[in-house]
mmCIF file with all atom_site columns, C-alpha atoms in Angstrom:
data_model
loop_
_atom_site.group_PDB
_atom_site.id
_atom_site.type_symbol
_atom_site.label_atom_id
_atom_site.label_alt_id
_atom_site.label_comp_id
_atom_site.label_asym_id
_atom_site.label_entity_id
_atom_site.label_seq_id
_atom_site.pdbx_PDB_ins_code
_atom_site.Cartn_x
_atom_site.Cartn_y
_atom_site.Cartn_z
_atom_site.occupancy
_atom_site.B_iso_or_equiv
_atom_site.pdbx_formal_charge
_atom_site.auth_seq_id
_atom_site.auth_comp_id
_atom_site.auth_asym_id
_atom_site.auth_atom_id
_atom_site.pdbx_PDB_model_num
ATOM 1   C CA . UNK D 1 1   ? 13.318 -5.317  -0.863  1.00 77.00 ? 1   UNK D CA 1
ATOM 2   C CA . UNK D 1 2   ? 14.999 -7.389  -3.518  1.00 84.00 ? 2   UNK D CA 1
ATOM 3   C CA . UNK D 1 3   ? 18.185 -6.665  -5.447  1.00 86.00 ? 3   UNK D CA 1
ATOM 4   C CA . UNK D 1 4   ? 18.412 -7.658  -9.090  1.00 86.00 ? 4   UNK D CA 1
ATOM 5   C CA . UNK D 1 5   ? 21.461 -7.732  -11.292 1.00 89.00 ? 5   UNK D CA 1
ATOM 6   C CA . UNK D 1 6   ? 20.343 -6.232  -14.577 1.00 90.00 ? 6   UNK D CA 1
ATOM 7   C CA . UNK D 1 7   ? 21.878 -6.029  -18.051 1.00 90.00 ? 7   UNK D CA 1
ATOM 8   C CA . UNK D 1 8   ? 21.001 -3.739  -20.950 1.00 88.00 ? 8   UNK D CA 1
ATOM 9   C CA . UNK D 1 9   ? 20.983 -4.605  -24.643 1.00 88.00 ? 9   UNK D CA 1
ATOM 10  C CA . UNK D 1 10  ? 24.476 -3.068  -24.939 1.00 87.00 ? 10  UNK D CA 1
ATOM 11  C CA . UNK D 1 11  ? 25.851 -5.504  -22.366 1.00 86.00 ? 11  UNK D CA 1
ATOM 12  C CA . UNK D 1 12  ? 26.245 -3.110  -19.428 1.00 89.00 ? 12  UNK D CA 1
ATOM 13  C CA . UNK D 1 13  ? 25.472 -4.763  -16.098 1.00 88.00 ? 13  UNK D CA 1
ATOM 14  C CA . UNK D 1 14  ? 24.299 -2.992  -12.969 1.00 87.00 ? 14  UNK D CA 1
ATOM 15  C CA . UNK D 1 15  ? 22.316 -3.648  -9.805  1.00 87.00 ? 15  UNK D CA 1
ATOM 16  C CA . UNK D 1 16  ? 19.071 -2.114  -8.654  1.00 87.00 ? 16  UNK D CA 1
ATOM 17  C CA . UNK D 1 17  ? 16.735 -2.577  -5.678  1.00 87.00 ? 17  UNK D CA 1
ATOM 18  C CA . UNK D 1 18  ? 12.969 -3.079  -5.975  1.00 86.00 ? 18  UNK D CA 1
ATOM 19  C CA . UNK D 1 19  ? 10.216 -3.578  -3.387  1.00 86.00 ? 19  UNK D CA 1
ATOM 20  C CA . UNK D 1 20  ? 9.331  -6.906  -5.047  1.00 85.00 ? 20  UNK D CA 1
ATOM 21  C CA . UNK D 1 21  ? 9.757  -8.921  -8.220  1.00 84.00 ? 21  UNK D CA 1
ATOM 22  C CA . UNK D 1 22  ? 6.380  -7.713  -9.468  1.00 87.00 ? 22  UNK D CA 1
ATOM 23  C CA . UNK D 1 23  ? 7.447  -4.092  -8.855  1.00 87.00 ? 23  UNK D CA 1
ATOM 24  C CA . UNK D 1 24  ? 10.441 -4.692  -11.154 1.00 86.00 ? 24  UNK D CA 1
ATOM 25  C CA . UNK D 1 25  ? 8.155  -6.238  -13.800 1.00 87.00 ? 25  UNK D CA 1
ATOM 26  C CA . UNK D 1 26  ? 5.750  -3.290  -13.631 1.00 88.00 ? 26  UNK D CA 1
ATOM 27  C CA . UNK D 1 27  ? 8.482  -0.631  -13.768 1.00 88.00 ? 27  UNK D CA 1
ATOM 28  C CA . UNK D 1 28  ? 10.269 -2.431  -16.587 1.00 86.00 ? 28  UNK D CA 1
ATOM 29  C CA . UNK D 1 29  ? 7.056  -2.721  -18.619 1.00 87.00 ? 29  UNK D CA 1
ATOM 30  C CA . UNK D 1 30  ? 6.520  1.049   -18.220 1.00 87.00 ? 30  UNK D CA 1
ATOM 31  C CA . UNK D 1 31  ? 10.096 1.769   -19.427 1.00 86.00 ? 31  UNK D CA 1
ATOM 32  C CA . UNK D 1 32  ? 11.162 3.166   -16.040 1.00 88.00 ? 32  UNK D CA 1
ATOM 33  C CA . UNK D 1 33  ? 14.119 0.813   -15.616 1.00 89.00 ? 33  UNK D CA 1
ATOM 34  C CA . UNK D 1 34  ? 17.031 2.176   -17.630 1.00 90.00 ? 34  UNK D CA 1
ATOM 35  C CA . UNK D 1 35  ? 20.744 1.512   -17.884 1.00 88.00 ? 35  UNK D CA 1
ATOM 36  C CA . UNK D 1 36  ? 22.698 4.110   -15.874 1.00 88.00 ? 36  UNK D CA 1
ATOM 37  C CA . UNK D 1 37  ? 25.501 3.995   -18.453 1.00 87.00 ? 37  UNK D CA 1
ATOM 38  C CA . UNK D 1 38  ? 23.712 4.294   -21.817 1.00 87.00 ? 38  UNK D CA 1
ATOM 39  C CA . UNK D 1 39  ? 20.139 5.095   -20.661 1.00 86.00 ? 39  UNK D CA 1
ATOM 40  C CA . UNK D 1 40  ? 18.701 2.185   -22.668 1.00 87.00 ? 40  UNK D CA 1
ATOM 41  C CA . UNK D 1 41  ? 15.297 0.949   -21.503 1.00 87.00 ? 41  UNK D CA 1
ATOM 42  C CA . UNK D 1 42  ? 15.997 -2.468  -23.057 1.00 90.00 ? 42  UNK D CA 1
ATOM 43  C CA . UNK D 1 43  ? 16.941 -4.011  -19.716 1.00 89.00 ? 43  UNK D CA 1
ATOM 44  C CA . UNK D 1 44  ? 16.529 -7.576  -18.477 1.00 90.00 ? 44  UNK D CA 1
ATOM 45  C CA . UNK D 1 45  ? 17.392 -9.489  -15.341 1.00 88.00 ? 45  UNK D CA 1
ATOM 46  C CA . UNK D 1 46  ? 20.848 -11.063 -15.528 1.00 82.00 ? 46  UNK D CA 1
ATOM 47  C CA . UNK D 1 47  ? 21.387 -14.605 -14.223 1.00 75.00 ? 47  UNK D CA 1
ATOM 48  C CA . UNK D 1 48  ? 22.060 -14.529 -10.497 1.00 66.00 ? 48  UNK D CA 1
ATOM 49  C CA . UNK D 1 49  ? 23.265 -17.133 -8.042  1.00 62.00 ? 49  UNK D CA 1
ATOM 50  C CA . UNK D 1 50  ? 21.164 -17.258 -4.882  1.00 62.00 ? 50  UNK D CA 1
ATOM 51  C CA . UNK D 1 51  ? 22.792 -16.197 -1.646  1.00 59.00 ? 51  UNK D CA 1
ATOM 52  C CA . UNK D 1 52  ? 22.796 -19.181 0.699   1.00 59.00 ? 52  UNK D CA 1
ATOM 53  C CA . UNK D 1 53  ? 23.575 -18.628 4.348   1.00 58.00 ? 53  UNK D CA 1
ATOM 54  C CA . UNK D 1 54  ? 25.890 -21.180 5.929   1.00 57.00 ? 54  UNK D CA 1
ATOM 55  C CA . UNK D 1 55  ? 24.957 -22.445 9.367   1.00 57.00 ? 55  UNK D CA 1
ATOM 56  C CA . UNK D 1 56  ? 26.450 -25.120 11.553  1.00 52.00 ? 56  UNK D CA 1
ATOM 57  C CA . UNK D 1 57  ? 23.097 -26.955 11.861  1.00 53.00 ? 57  UNK D CA 1
ATOM 58  C CA . UNK D 1 58  ? 24.099 -28.174 15.287  1.00 51.00 ? 58  UNK D CA 1
ATOM 59  C CA . UNK D 1 59  ? 27.455 -29.600 14.163  1.00 52.00 ? 59  UNK D CA 1
ATOM 60  C CA . UNK D 1 60  ? 30.340 -28.721 16.411  1.00 52.00 ? 60  UNK D CA 1
ATOM 61  C CA . UNK D 1 61  ? 32.899 -29.289 13.679  1.00 51.00 ? 61  UNK D CA 1
ATOM 62  C CA . UNK D 1 62  ? 31.333 -26.822 11.212  1.00 49.00 ? 62  UNK D CA 1
ATOM 63  C CA . UNK D 1 63  ? 33.576 -24.060 9.892   1.00 49.00 ? 63  UNK D CA 1
ATOM 64  C CA . UNK D 1 64  ? 32.065 -20.571 9.721   1.00 52.00 ? 64  UNK D CA 1
ATOM 65  C CA . UNK D 1 65  ? 31.884 -19.262 6.161   1.00 49.00 ? 65  UNK D CA 1
ATOM 66  C CA . UNK D 1 66  ? 34.383 -16.495 6.901   1.00 48.00 ? 66  UNK D CA 1
ATOM 67  C CA . UNK D 1 67  ? 36.956 -19.089 8.051   1.00 49.00 ? 67  UNK D CA 1
ATOM 68  C CA . UNK D 1 68  ? 36.283 -21.715 5.386   1.00 47.00 ? 68  UNK D CA 1
ATOM 69  C CA . UNK D 1 69  ? 39.372 -22.483 3.282   1.00 50.00 ? 69  UNK D CA 1
ATOM 70  C CA . UNK D 1 70  ? 39.252 -21.104 -0.244  1.00 50.00 ? 70  UNK D CA 1
ATOM 71  C CA . UNK D 1 71  ? 39.063 -23.599 -3.071  1.00 50.00 ? 71  UNK D CA 1
ATOM 72  C CA . UNK D 1 72  ? 42.354 -23.059 -4.871  1.00 49.00 ? 72  UNK D CA 1
ATOM 73  C CA . UNK D 1 73  ? 41.059 -24.731 -8.036  1.00 53.00 ? 73  UNK D CA 1
ATOM 74  C CA . UNK D 1 74  ? 38.114 -22.339 -8.548  1.00 52.00 ? 74  UNK D CA 1
ATOM 75  C CA . UNK D 1 75  ? 38.266 -18.992 -10.289 1.00 58.00 ? 75  UNK D CA 1
ATOM 76  C CA . UNK D 1 76  ? 38.912 -15.879 -8.244  1.00 60.00 ? 76  UNK D CA 1
ATOM 77  C CA . UNK D 1 77  ? 35.718 -14.073 -7.341  1.00 59.00 ? 77  UNK D CA 1
ATOM 78  C CA . UNK D 1 78  ? 34.975 -11.031 -9.457  1.00 61.00 ? 78  UNK D CA 1
ATOM 79  C CA . UNK D 1 79  ? 35.272 -7.650  -7.820  1.00 59.00 ? 79  UNK D CA 1
ATOM 80  C CA . UNK D 1 80  ? 31.859 -6.301  -6.842  1.00 60.00 ? 80  UNK D CA 1
ATOM 81  C CA . UNK D 1 81  ? 30.339 -3.919  -9.353  1.00 57.00 ? 81  UNK D CA 1
ATOM 82  C CA . UNK D 1 82  ? 29.671 -0.417  -8.080  1.00 60.00 ? 82  UNK D CA 1
ATOM 83  C CA . UNK D 1 83  ? 25.977 0.352   -7.758  1.00 71.00 ? 83  UNK D CA 1
ATOM 84  C CA . UNK D 1 84  ? 26.651 3.842   -9.128  1.00 75.00 ? 84  UNK D CA 1
ATOM 85  C CA . UNK D 1 85  ? 29.170 4.217   -11.923 1.00 81.00 ? 85  UNK D CA 1
ATOM 86  C CA . UNK D 1 86  ? 31.534 7.182   -12.150 1.00 82.00 ? 86  UNK D CA 1
ATOM 87  C CA . UNK D 1 87  ? 29.673 8.766   -15.115 1.00 85.00 ? 87  UNK D CA 1
ATOM 88  C CA . UNK D 1 88  ? 26.405 8.475   -13.181 1.00 83.00 ? 88  UNK D CA 1
ATOM 89  C CA . UNK D 1 89  ? 28.046 9.968   -10.084 1.00 82.00 ? 89  UNK D CA 1
ATOM 90  C CA . UNK D 1 90  ? 29.250 12.937  -12.192 1.00 86.00 ? 90  UNK D CA 1
ATOM 91  C CA . UNK D 1 91  ? 25.817 13.386  -13.767 1.00 84.00 ? 91  UNK D CA 1
ATOM 92  C CA . UNK D 1 92  ? 24.160 13.335  -10.346 1.00 83.00 ? 92  UNK D CA 1
ATOM 93  C CA . UNK D 1 93  ? 26.618 15.973  -9.099  1.00 85.00 ? 93  UNK D CA 1
ATOM 94  C CA . UNK D 1 94  ? 25.851 18.163  -12.129 1.00 86.00 ? 94  UNK D CA 1
ATOM 95  C CA . UNK D 1 95  ? 22.075 17.807  -11.654 1.00 85.00 ? 95  UNK D CA 1
ATOM 96  C CA . UNK D 1 96  ? 22.455 18.595  -7.963  1.00 85.00 ? 96  UNK D CA 1
ATOM 97  C CA . UNK D 1 97  ? 24.513 21.730  -8.809  1.00 88.00 ? 97  UNK D CA 1
ATOM 98  C CA . UNK D 1 98  ? 21.952 22.937  -11.377 1.00 88.00 ? 98  UNK D CA 1
ATOM 99  C CA . UNK D 1 99  ? 19.125 22.431  -8.913  1.00 86.00 ? 99  UNK D CA 1
ATOM 100 C CA . UNK D 1 100 ? 21.017 24.224  -6.103  1.00 88.00 ? 100 UNK D CA 1
ATOM 101 C CA . UNK D 1 101 ? 21.755 27.162  -8.445  1.00 91.00 ? 101 UNK D CA 1
ATOM 102 C CA . UNK D 1 102 ? 18.092 27.519  -9.432  1.00 90.00 ? 102 UNK D CA 1
ATOM 103 C CA . UNK D 1 103 ? 16.912 27.283  -5.824  1.00 89.00 ? 103 UNK D CA 1
ATOM 104 C CA . UNK D 1 104 ? 19.504 29.875  -4.735  1.00 92.00 ? 104 UNK D CA 1
ATOM 105 C CA . UNK D 1 105 ? 18.856 32.390  -7.532  1.00 93.00 ? 105 UNK D CA 1
ATOM 106 C CA . UNK D 1 106 ? 15.157 32.062  -8.430  1.00 92.00 ? 106 UNK D CA 1
ATOM 107 C CA . UNK D 1 107 ? 11.913 32.762  -6.621  1.00 94.00 ? 107 UNK D CA 1
ATOM 108 C CA . UNK D 1 108 ? 9.838  29.757  -5.596  1.00 93.00 ? 108 UNK D CA 1
ATOM 109 C CA . UNK D 1 109 ? 6.234  30.424  -6.603  1.00 94.00 ? 109 UNK D CA 1
ATOM 110 C CA . UNK D 1 110 ? 4.850  26.991  -5.724  1.00 92.00 ? 110 UNK D CA 1
ATOM 111 C CA . UNK D 1 111 ? 1.727  25.848  -7.515  1.00 94.00 ? 111 UNK D CA 1
ATOM 112 C CA . UNK D 1 112 ? 1.256  29.355  -8.985  1.00 95.00 ? 112 UNK D CA 1
ATOM 113 C CA . UNK D 1 113 ? 4.082  28.600  -11.450 1.00 95.00 ? 113 UNK D CA 1
ATOM 114 C CA . UNK D 1 114 ? 1.956  28.425  -14.615 1.00 94.00 ? 114 UNK D CA 1
ATOM 115 C CA . UNK D 1 115 ? 0.140  31.679  -13.825 1.00 96.00 ? 115 UNK D CA 1
ATOM 116 C CA . UNK D 1 116 ? 3.359  33.515  -12.889 1.00 95.00 ? 116 UNK D CA 1
ATOM 117 C CA . UNK D 1 117 ? 5.257  32.237  -15.956 1.00 95.00 ? 117 UNK D CA 1
ATOM 118 C CA . UNK D 1 118 ? 2.374  33.299  -18.200 1.00 95.00 ? 118 UNK D CA 1
ATOM 119 C CA . UNK D 1 119 ? 2.198  36.766  -16.549 1.00 95.00 ? 119 UNK D CA 1
ATOM 120 C CA . UNK D 1 120 ? 5.947  37.292  -17.019 1.00 94.00 ? 120 UNK D CA 1
ATOM 121 C CA . UNK D 1 121 ? 5.733  36.122  -20.646 1.00 94.00 ? 121 UNK D CA 1
ATOM 122 C CA . UNK D 1 122 ? 2.936  38.561  -21.477 1.00 94.00 ? 122 UNK D CA 1
ATOM 123 C CA . UNK D 1 123 ? 4.564  41.477  -19.587 1.00 94.00 ? 123 UNK D CA 1
ATOM 124 C CA . UNK D 1 124 ? 1.929  41.538  -16.851 1.00 95.00 ? 124 UNK D CA 1
ATOM 125 C CA . UNK D 1 125 ? 4.545  40.867  -14.151 1.00 94.00 ? 125 UNK D CA 1
ATOM 126 C CA . UNK D 1 126 ? 8.175  41.848  -13.773 1.00 94.00 ? 126 UNK D CA 1
ATOM 127 C CA . UNK D 1 127 ? 10.650 39.517  -15.463 1.00 92.00 ? 127 UNK D CA 1
ATOM 128 C CA . UNK D 1 128 ? 12.495 37.401  -12.932 1.00 94.00 ? 128 UNK D CA 1
ATOM 129 C CA . UNK D 1 129 ? 13.683 33.822  -12.577 1.00 93.00 ? 129 UNK D CA 1
ATOM 130 C CA . UNK D 1 130 ? 11.041 31.630  -10.954 1.00 94.00 ? 130 UNK D CA 1
ATOM 131 C CA . UNK D 1 131 ? 10.503 27.968  -10.219 1.00 92.00 ? 131 UNK D CA 1
ATOM 132 C CA . UNK D 1 132 ? 7.603  25.976  -8.861  1.00 92.00 ? 132 UNK D CA 1
ATOM 133 C CA . UNK D 1 133 ? 5.180  23.191  -9.670  1.00 91.00 ? 133 UNK D CA 1
ATOM 134 C CA . UNK D 1 134 ? 2.957  22.704  -12.704 1.00 91.00 ? 134 UNK D CA 1
ATOM 135 C CA . UNK D 1 135 ? 0.795  19.825  -13.829 1.00 90.00 ? 135 UNK D CA 1
ATOM 136 C CA . UNK D 1 136 ? 1.523  18.081  -17.109 1.00 89.00 ? 136 UNK D CA 1
ATOM 137 C CA . UNK D 1 137 ? -1.568 19.769  -18.581 1.00 92.00 ? 137 UNK D CA 1
ATOM 138 C CA . UNK D 1 138 ? -0.330 23.219  -17.441 1.00 93.00 ? 138 UNK D CA 1
ATOM 139 C CA . UNK D 1 139 ? 3.181  22.582  -18.798 1.00 91.00 ? 139 UNK D CA 1
ATOM 140 C CA . UNK D 1 140 ? 1.779  21.548  -22.197 1.00 91.00 ? 140 UNK D CA 1
ATOM 141 C CA . UNK D 1 141 ? -0.423 24.656  -22.302 1.00 94.00 ? 141 UNK D CA 1
ATOM 142 C CA . UNK D 1 142 ? 2.580  26.893  -21.527 1.00 94.00 ? 142 UNK D CA 1
ATOM 143 C CA . UNK D 1 143 ? 4.606  25.250  -24.306 1.00 92.00 ? 143 UNK D CA 1
ATOM 144 C CA . UNK D 1 144 ? 1.735  25.680  -26.789 1.00 94.00 ? 144 UNK D CA 1
ATOM 145 C CA . UNK D 1 145 ? 1.553  29.394  -25.899 1.00 92.00 ? 145 UNK D CA 1
ATOM 146 C CA . UNK D 1 146 ? 5.286  29.784  -26.486 1.00 94.00 ? 146 UNK D CA 1
ATOM 147 C CA . UNK D 1 147 ? 6.105  30.468  -22.840 1.00 93.00 ? 147 UNK D CA 1
ATOM 148 C CA . UNK D 1 148 ? 9.750  29.492  -22.355 1.00 89.00 ? 148 UNK D CA 1
ATOM 149 C CA . UNK D 1 149 ? 9.851  27.083  -19.424 1.00 90.00 ? 149 UNK D CA 1
ATOM 150 C CA . UNK D 1 150 ? 11.994 24.093  -18.587 1.00 88.00 ? 150 UNK D CA 1
ATOM 151 C CA . UNK D 1 151 ? 11.410 21.282  -16.106 1.00 86.00 ? 151 UNK D CA 1
ATOM 152 C CA . UNK D 1 152 ? 13.742 21.298  -13.147 1.00 81.00 ? 152 UNK D CA 1
ATOM 153 C CA . UNK D 1 153 ? 14.976 17.742  -12.613 1.00 75.00 ? 153 UNK D CA 1
ATOM 154 C CA . UNK D 1 154 ? 14.459 16.344  -9.136  1.00 73.00 ? 154 UNK D CA 1
ATOM 155 C CA . UNK D 1 155 ? 17.528 16.068  -6.959  1.00 68.00 ? 155 UNK D CA 1
ATOM 156 C CA . UNK D 1 156 ? 19.095 12.666  -7.769  1.00 61.00 ? 156 UNK D CA 1
ATOM 157 C CA . UNK D 1 157 ? 18.768 11.493  -4.184  1.00 61.00 ? 157 UNK D CA 1
ATOM 158 C CA . UNK D 1 158 ? 15.062 12.461  -4.007  1.00 58.00 ? 158 UNK D CA 1
ATOM 159 C CA . UNK D 1 159 ? 14.139 9.403   -6.086  1.00 52.00 ? 159 UNK D CA 1
ATOM 160 C CA . UNK D 1 160 ? 15.459 6.870   -3.587  1.00 46.00 ? 160 UNK D CA 1
#
């Protein structure tokens, strides 16, 4: 896994983890990497300093990094940026609440969703709240028929 510091066209910076540098490139090219603050897909890697581990290399007089004296002339280190901003945390909580409400109050019909939604729409089955799975082709067909359906977003933590 590799962590990149990223910046969007609006200047927001954030961090994200990827399996590899090529995985970032592929996801970015497909527009899957977006800013958690403004949702812009115009995201690029921000300049990063490499993390270099300090070792004593056999020297008895080496000072461990945690005990090394701070350089008083240098700037103070910036506070670490949160990986999840407060607006994103609130949005995730809202999505989680919506999903929990649907799961608690609707019937799960699994991969029969398109057929059940169509039957309810045409009065062939009793009207009731349902949720389940549908392919992109099935969802498009339902929309073209005027069947009122809405995708249920995945739980925010399911994507990690």
